[in-house]
Short mmCIF file of C-alpha atoms in Angstrom, two decimals:
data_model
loop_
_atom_site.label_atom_id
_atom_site.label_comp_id
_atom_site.label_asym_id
_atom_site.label_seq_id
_atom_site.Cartn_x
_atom_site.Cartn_y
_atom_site.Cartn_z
CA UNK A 956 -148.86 -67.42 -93.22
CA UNK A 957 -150.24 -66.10 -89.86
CA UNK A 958 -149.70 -67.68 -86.56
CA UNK A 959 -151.53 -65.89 -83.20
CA UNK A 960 -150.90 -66.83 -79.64
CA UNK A 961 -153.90 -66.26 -77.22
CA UNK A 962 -152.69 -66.16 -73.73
CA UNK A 963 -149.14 -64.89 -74.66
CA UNK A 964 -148.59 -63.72 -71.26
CA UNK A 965 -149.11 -66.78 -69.66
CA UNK A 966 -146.59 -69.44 -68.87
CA UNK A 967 -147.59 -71.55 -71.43
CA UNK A 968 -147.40 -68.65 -74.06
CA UNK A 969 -143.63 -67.75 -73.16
CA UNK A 970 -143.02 -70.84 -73.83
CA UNK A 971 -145.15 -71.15 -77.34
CA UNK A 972 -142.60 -68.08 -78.47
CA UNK A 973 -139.38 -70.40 -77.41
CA UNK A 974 -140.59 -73.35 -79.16
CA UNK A 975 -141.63 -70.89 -82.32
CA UNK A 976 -137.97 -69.43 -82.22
CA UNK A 977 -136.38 -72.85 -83.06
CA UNK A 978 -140.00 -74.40 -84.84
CA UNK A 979 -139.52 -76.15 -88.21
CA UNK A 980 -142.66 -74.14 -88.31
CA UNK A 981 -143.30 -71.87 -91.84
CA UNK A 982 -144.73 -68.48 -91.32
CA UNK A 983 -144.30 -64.96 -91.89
CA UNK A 984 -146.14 -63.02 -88.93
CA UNK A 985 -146.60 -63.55 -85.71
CA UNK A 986 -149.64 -62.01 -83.42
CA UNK A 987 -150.10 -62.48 -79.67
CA UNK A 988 -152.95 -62.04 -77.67
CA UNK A 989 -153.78 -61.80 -73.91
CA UNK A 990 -156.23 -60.37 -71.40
CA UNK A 991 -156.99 -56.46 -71.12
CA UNK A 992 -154.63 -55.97 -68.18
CA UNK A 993 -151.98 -57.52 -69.85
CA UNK A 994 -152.51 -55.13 -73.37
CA UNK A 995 -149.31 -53.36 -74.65
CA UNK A 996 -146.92 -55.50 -72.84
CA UNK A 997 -143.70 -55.76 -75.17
CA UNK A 998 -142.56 -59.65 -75.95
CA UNK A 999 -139.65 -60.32 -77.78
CA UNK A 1000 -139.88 -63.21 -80.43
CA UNK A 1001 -136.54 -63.51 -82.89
CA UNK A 1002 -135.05 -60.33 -82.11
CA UNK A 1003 -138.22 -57.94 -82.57
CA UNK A 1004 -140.25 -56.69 -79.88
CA UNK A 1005 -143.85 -57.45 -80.43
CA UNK A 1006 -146.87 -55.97 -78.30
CA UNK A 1007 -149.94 -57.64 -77.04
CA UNK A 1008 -152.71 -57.22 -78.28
CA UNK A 1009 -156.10 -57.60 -76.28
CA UNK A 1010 -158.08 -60.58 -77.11
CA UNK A 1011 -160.83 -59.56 -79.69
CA UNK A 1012 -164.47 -60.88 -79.40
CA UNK A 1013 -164.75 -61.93 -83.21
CA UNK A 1014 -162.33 -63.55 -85.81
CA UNK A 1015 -158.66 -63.26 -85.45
CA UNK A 1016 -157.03 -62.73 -88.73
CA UNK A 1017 -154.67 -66.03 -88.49
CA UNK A 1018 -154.07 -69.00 -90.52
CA UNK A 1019 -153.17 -70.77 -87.11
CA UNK A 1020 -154.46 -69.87 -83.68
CA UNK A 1021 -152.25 -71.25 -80.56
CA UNK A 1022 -154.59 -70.99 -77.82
CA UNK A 1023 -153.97 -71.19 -73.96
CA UNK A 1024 -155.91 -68.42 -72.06
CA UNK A 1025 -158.36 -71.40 -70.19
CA UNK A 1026 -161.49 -73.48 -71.47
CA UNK A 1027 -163.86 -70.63 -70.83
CA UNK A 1028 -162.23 -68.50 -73.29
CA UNK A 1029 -161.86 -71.16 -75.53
CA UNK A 1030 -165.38 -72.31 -75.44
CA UNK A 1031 -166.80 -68.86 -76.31
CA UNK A 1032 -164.00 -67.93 -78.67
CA UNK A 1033 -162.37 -70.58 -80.77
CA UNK A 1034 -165.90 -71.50 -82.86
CA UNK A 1035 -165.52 -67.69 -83.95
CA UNK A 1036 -161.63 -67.85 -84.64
CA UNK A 1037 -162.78 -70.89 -87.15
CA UNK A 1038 -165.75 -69.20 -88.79
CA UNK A 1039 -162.91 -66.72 -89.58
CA UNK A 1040 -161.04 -69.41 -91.32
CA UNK A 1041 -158.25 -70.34 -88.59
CA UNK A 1042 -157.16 -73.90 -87.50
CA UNK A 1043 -156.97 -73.32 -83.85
CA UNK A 1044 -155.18 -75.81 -81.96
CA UNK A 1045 -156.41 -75.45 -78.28
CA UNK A 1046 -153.95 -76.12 -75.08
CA UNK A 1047 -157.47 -75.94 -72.55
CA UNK A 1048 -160.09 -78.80 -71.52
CA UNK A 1049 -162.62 -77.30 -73.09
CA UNK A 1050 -163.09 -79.76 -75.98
CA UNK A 1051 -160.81 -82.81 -75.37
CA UNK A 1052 -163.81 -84.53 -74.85
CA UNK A 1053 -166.13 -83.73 -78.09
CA UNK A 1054 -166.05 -86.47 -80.53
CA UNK A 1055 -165.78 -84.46 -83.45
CA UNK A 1056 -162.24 -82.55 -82.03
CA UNK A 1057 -159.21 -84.92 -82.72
CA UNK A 1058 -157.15 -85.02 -78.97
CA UNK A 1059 -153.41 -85.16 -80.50
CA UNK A 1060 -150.08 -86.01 -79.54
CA UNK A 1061 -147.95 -86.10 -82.74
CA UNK A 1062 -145.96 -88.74 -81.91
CA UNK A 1063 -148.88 -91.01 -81.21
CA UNK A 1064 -151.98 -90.04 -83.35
CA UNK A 1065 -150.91 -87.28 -85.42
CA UNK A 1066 -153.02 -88.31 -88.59
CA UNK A 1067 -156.05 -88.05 -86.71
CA UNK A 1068 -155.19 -84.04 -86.45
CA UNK A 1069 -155.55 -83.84 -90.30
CA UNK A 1070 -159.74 -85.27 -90.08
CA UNK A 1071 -160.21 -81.76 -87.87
CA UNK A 1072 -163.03 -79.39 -88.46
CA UNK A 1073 -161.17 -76.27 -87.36
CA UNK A 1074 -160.50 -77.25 -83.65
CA UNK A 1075 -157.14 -79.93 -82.16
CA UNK A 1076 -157.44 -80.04 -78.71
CA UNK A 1077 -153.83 -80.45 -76.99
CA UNK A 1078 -154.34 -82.94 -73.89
CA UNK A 1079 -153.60 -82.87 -70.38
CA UNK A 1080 -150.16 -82.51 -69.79
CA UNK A 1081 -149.65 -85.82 -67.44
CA UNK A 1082 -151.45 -87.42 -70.06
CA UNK A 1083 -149.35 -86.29 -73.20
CA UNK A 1084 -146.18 -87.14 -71.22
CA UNK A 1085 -147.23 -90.68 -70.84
CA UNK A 1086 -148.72 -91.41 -73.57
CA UNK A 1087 -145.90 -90.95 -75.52
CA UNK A 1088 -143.64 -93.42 -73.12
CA UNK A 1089 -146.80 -95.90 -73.43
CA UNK A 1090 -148.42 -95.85 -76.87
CA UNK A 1091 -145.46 -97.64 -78.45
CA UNK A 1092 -145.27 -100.22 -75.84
CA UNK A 1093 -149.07 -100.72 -76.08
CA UNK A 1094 -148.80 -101.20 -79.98
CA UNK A 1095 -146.02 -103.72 -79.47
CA UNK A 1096 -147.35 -105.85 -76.90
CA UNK A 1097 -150.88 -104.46 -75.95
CA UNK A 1098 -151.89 -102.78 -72.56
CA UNK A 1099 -154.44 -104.26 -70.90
CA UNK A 1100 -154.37 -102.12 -67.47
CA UNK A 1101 -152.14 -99.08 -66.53
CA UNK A 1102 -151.75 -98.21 -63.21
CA UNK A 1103 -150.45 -94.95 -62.85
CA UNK A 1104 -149.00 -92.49 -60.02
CA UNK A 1105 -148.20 -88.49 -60.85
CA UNK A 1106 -145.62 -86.06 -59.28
CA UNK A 1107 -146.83 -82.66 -60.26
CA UNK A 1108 -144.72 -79.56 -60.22
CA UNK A 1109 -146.21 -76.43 -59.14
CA UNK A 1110 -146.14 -74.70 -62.80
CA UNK A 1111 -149.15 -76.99 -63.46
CA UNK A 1112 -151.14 -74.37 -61.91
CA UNK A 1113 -149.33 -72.12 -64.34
CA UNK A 1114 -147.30 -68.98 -62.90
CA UNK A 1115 -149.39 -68.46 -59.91
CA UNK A 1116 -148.37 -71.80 -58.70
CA UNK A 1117 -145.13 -71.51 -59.29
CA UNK A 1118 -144.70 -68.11 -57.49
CA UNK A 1119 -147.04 -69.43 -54.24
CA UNK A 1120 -143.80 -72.36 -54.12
CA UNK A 1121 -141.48 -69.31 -53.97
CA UNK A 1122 -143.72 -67.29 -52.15
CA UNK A 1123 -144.42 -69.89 -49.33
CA UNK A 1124 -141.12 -71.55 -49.03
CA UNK A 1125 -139.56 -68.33 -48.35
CA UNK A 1126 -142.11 -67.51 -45.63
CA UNK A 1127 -141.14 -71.37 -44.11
CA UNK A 1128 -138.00 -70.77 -43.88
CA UNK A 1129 -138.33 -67.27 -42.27
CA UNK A 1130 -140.22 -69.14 -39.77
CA UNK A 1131 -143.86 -67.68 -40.45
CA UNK A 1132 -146.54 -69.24 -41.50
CA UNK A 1133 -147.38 -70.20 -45.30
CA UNK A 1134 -150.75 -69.29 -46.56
CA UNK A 1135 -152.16 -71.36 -49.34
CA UNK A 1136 -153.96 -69.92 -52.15
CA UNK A 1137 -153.32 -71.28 -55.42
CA UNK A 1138 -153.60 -74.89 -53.80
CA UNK A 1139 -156.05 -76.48 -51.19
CA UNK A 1140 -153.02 -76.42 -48.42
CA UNK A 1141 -148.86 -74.68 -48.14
CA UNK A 1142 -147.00 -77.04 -50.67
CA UNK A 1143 -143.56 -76.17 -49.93
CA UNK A 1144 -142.36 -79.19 -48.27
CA UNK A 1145 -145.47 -81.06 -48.46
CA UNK A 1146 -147.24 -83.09 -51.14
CA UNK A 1147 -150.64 -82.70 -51.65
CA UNK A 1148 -152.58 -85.71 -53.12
CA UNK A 1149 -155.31 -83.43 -54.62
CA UNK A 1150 -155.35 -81.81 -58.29
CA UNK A 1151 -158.38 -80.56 -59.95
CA UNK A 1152 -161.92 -80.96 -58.43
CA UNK A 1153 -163.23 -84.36 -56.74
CA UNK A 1154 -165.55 -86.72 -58.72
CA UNK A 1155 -168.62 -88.78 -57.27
CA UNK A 1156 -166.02 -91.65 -58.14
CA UNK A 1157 -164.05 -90.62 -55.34
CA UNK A 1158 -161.20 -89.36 -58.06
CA UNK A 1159 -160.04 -86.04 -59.06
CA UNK A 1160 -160.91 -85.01 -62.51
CA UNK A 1161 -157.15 -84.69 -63.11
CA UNK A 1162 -156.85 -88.42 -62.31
CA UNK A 1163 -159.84 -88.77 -64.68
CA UNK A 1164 -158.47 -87.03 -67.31
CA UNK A 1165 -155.45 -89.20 -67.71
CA UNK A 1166 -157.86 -92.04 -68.30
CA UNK A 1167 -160.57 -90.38 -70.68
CA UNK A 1168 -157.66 -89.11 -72.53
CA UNK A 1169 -155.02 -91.39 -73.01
CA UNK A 1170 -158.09 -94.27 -74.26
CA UNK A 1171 -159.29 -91.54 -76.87
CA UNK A 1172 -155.16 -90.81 -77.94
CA UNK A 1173 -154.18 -94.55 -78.35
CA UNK A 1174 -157.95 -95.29 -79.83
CA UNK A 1175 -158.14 -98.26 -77.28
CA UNK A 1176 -161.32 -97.98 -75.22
CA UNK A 1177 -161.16 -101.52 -73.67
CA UNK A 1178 -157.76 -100.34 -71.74
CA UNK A 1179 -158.29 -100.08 -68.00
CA UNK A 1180 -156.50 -96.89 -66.37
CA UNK A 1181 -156.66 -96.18 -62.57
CA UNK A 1182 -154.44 -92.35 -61.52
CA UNK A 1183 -153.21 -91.01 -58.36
CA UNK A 1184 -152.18 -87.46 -58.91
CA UNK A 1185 -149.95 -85.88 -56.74
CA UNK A 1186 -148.97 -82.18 -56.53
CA UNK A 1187 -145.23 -81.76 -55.06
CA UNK A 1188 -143.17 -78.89 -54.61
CA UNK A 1189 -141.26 -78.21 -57.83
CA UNK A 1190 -141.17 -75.52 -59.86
CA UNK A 1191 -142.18 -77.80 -63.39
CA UNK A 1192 -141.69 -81.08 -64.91
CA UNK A 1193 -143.89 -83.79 -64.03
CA UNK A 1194 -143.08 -87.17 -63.22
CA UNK A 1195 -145.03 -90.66 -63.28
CA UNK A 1196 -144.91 -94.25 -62.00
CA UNK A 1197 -146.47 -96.56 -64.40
CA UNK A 1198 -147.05 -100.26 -63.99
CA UNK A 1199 -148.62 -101.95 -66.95
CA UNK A 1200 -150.30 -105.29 -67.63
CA UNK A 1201 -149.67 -106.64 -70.89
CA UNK A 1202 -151.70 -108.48 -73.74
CA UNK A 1203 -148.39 -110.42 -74.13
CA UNK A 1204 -145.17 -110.61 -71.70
CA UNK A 1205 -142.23 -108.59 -72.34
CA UNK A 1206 -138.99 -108.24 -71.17
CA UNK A 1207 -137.27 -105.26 -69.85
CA UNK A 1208 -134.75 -105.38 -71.96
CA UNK A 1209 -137.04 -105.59 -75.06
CA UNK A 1210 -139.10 -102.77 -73.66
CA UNK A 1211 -135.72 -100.83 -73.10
CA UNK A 1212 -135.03 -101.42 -76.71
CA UNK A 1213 -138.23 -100.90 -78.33
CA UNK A 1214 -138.21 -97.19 -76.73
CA UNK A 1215 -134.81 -96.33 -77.21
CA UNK A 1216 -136.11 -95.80 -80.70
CA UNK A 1217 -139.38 -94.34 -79.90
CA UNK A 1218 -140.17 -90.31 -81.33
CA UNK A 1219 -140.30 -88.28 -78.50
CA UNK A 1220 -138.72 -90.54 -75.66
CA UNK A 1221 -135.12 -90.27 -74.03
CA UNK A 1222 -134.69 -94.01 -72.13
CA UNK A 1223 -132.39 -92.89 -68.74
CA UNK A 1224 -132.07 -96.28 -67.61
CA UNK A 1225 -128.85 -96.97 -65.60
CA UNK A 1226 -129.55 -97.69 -61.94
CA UNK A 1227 -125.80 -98.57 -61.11
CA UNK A 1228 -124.96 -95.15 -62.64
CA UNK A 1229 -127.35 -93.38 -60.96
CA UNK A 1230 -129.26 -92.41 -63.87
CA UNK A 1231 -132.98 -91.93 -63.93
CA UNK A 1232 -135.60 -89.70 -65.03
CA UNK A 1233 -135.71 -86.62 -62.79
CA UNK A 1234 -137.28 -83.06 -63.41
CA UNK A 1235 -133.63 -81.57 -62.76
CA UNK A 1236 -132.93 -83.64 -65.93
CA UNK A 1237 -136.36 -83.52 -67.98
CA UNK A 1238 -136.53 -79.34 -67.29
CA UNK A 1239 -136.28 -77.97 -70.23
CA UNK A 1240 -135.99 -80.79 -72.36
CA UNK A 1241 -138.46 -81.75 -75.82
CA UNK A 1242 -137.88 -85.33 -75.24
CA UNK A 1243 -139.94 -87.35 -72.37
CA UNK A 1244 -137.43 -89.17 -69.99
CA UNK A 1245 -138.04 -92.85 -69.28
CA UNK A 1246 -136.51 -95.42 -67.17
CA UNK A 1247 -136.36 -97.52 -63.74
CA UNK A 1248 -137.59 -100.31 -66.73
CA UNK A 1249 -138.22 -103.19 -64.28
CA UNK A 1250 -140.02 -106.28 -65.00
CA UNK A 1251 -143.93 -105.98 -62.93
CA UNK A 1252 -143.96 -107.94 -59.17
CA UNK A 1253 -148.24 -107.69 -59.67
CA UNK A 1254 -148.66 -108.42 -63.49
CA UNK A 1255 -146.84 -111.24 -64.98
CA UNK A 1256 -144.80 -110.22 -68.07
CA UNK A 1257 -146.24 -106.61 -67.14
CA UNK A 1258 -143.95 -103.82 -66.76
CA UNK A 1259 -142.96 -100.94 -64.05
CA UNK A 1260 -141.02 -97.40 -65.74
CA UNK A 1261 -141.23 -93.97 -64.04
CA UNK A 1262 -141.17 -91.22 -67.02
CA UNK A 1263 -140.24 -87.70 -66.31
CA UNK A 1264 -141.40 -84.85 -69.10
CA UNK A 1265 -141.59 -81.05 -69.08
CA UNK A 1266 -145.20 -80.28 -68.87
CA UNK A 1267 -144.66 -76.80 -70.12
CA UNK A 1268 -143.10 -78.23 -73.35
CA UNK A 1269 -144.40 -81.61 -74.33
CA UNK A 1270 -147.13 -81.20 -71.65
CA UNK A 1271 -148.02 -78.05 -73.52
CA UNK A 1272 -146.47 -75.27 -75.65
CA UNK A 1273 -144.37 -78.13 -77.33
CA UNK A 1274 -146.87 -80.23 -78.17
CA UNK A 1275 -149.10 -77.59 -79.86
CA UNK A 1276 -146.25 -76.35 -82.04
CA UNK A 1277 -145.52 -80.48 -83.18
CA UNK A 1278 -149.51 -80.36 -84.16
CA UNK A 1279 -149.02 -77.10 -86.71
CA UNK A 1280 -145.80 -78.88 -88.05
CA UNK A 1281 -147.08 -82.08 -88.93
CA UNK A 1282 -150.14 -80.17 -90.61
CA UNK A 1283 -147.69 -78.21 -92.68
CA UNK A 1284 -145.69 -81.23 -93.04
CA UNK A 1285 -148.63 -82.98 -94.52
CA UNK A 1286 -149.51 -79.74 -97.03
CA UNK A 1287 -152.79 -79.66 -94.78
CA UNK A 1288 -151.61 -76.19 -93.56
CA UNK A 1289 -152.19 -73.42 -95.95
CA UNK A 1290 -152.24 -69.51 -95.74
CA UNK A 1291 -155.78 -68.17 -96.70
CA UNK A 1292 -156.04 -65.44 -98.90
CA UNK A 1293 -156.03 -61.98 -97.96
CA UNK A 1294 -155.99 -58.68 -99.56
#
């Protein structure tokens, strides 16, 4: 068995070898892949130092192909990478959209990743990390509208972003002037409520994407989904405010409950204690964090609950690892045969 990483350079590809190193994940060689300037680099994965490879044109020789070097790549490449018999599971944009590519989060929809025809597209990161705090409430009581309010960390915009937050806050505090590159103004100290490009709509597509996606991931097309995304000046983890309108009332204690034993959520849910989802707590963390459960002052019986999840990891690198598990776990994952 063969797993590659394209765009093992990235931020998202350090991250795909973490997961990998404690993955449930069967497989006997690893590959990585990046962009011709970053060709020979030495990664370590398990002990061994592996080197990157550049990214070929054609087939990769791989049972499994992680990919996250952007759609454009993806859109040119991954048709090839399945022609050569790979399942590629694909961290860009560039076919979360296309009806015949399932859009998976494992905890959600993960048997809709075993109808594939070569391609699972990973979603949006804000979207994965609520839809995993909202699917279960939405098949216990049904979701009718979701209103729903981002905090972005800088790592969104992958290592570039995160480095312009270092970069810029250190030129703040020198007392010079921050120059903005990565984002449309200086984030450090400053949140800027623009991520992605704008839409006639008068939304981002980022705010779009968390409602194209997370109707597609919970299979509900009737549900009503209005974003505000927000970048702010952390390094990663993103964090949401979501208010929902229910099919039937619910309780925040029952809600508390019912996701206390939910796959993939951590409920952080003591206000007297102090204890709420924050990215100082979510960073670095597989589970989403949920809490501030509060009964709705808008929607009667609806529900308020800020959720706080590692983009790189559930948002991400995490996410597509789960997807090659549960295909392996469901003997849908098998090594083809070489000579």
């Amino acid at each position: 068995m063969r797993v590659a990483i394209v765009g093992a350079t990235g931020a998202v590809g350090h991250e795909l070898l973490k997961v990998l190193e404690g993955s449930s994940l069967q497989f006997d060689e690893l590959l990585l892949f990046a962009s011709p300037r970053s060709a020979g680099t030495q990664l370590t994965f398990k002990g061994q130092s592996l080197t990157v490879q550049v990214t070929p044109e054609g087939a990769i020789d791989a049972d499994v192909i992680l990919a996250s070097a952007g759609g454009s790549i993806s859109k040119a490449l991954a048709p090839k990478w399945v022609e050569g018999g790979a399942v590629v599971i694909d961290n860009s944009s560039a076919f979360r959209y296309d009806a015949d590519v399932p859009l998976v989060v494992p905890e959600v929809n993960g048997d809709a990743a075993l109808g594939h025809k070569g391609i699972i597209a990973n979603p949006n990161c804000t979207t994965a990390i609520a839809v995993v705090a909202v699917a279960p409430i939405h098949r216990e009581y049904g979701v009718k509208r979701m209103i729903v309010s981002t905090y972005q960390a800088t790592s969104g915009a992958g290592a570039k972003g995160m480095e312009e937050l270092l970069e810029q806050t250190r030129a703040e505090l020198n007392g010079e002037q921050a120059q903005a590159s990565v984002f449309a103004h200086p984030i450090p100290f400053n949140v800027i409520p623009h991520i992605d490009s704008f839409q006639d709509n008068g939304y981002t597509k980022e705010e779009m994407k968390v409602a194209w996606e997370t109707r597609k991931i919970i299979g509900d097309d009737s549900l009503k989904i209005s974003c505000t995304a927000v970048r702010i000046p952390t390094l990663r983890t993103h964090s949401e405010a979501i208010t929902l309108e229910l099919e039937r009332s619910a309780t925040p204690g029952a809600v508390r409950e019912l996701l206390a034993g939910a796959a993939g959520v951590e409920v952080r849910d003591n206000p007297e204690g102090k204890l709420y989802p924050m990215p100082l707590t979510a960073s670095g963390k597989y589970d989403v964090e949920v809490g501030r459960i509060r009964e709705s002052l808008v929607f009667d019986g609806g529900i308020d609950l800020f959720v706080a999840g590692d983009q790189l990891l559930k948002g991400a690198a995490l996410n597509a690892v789960q997807i090659a598990e549960y295909l392996q776990q469901k003997g849908a994952l098998k090594a083809k045969q070489r000579a």
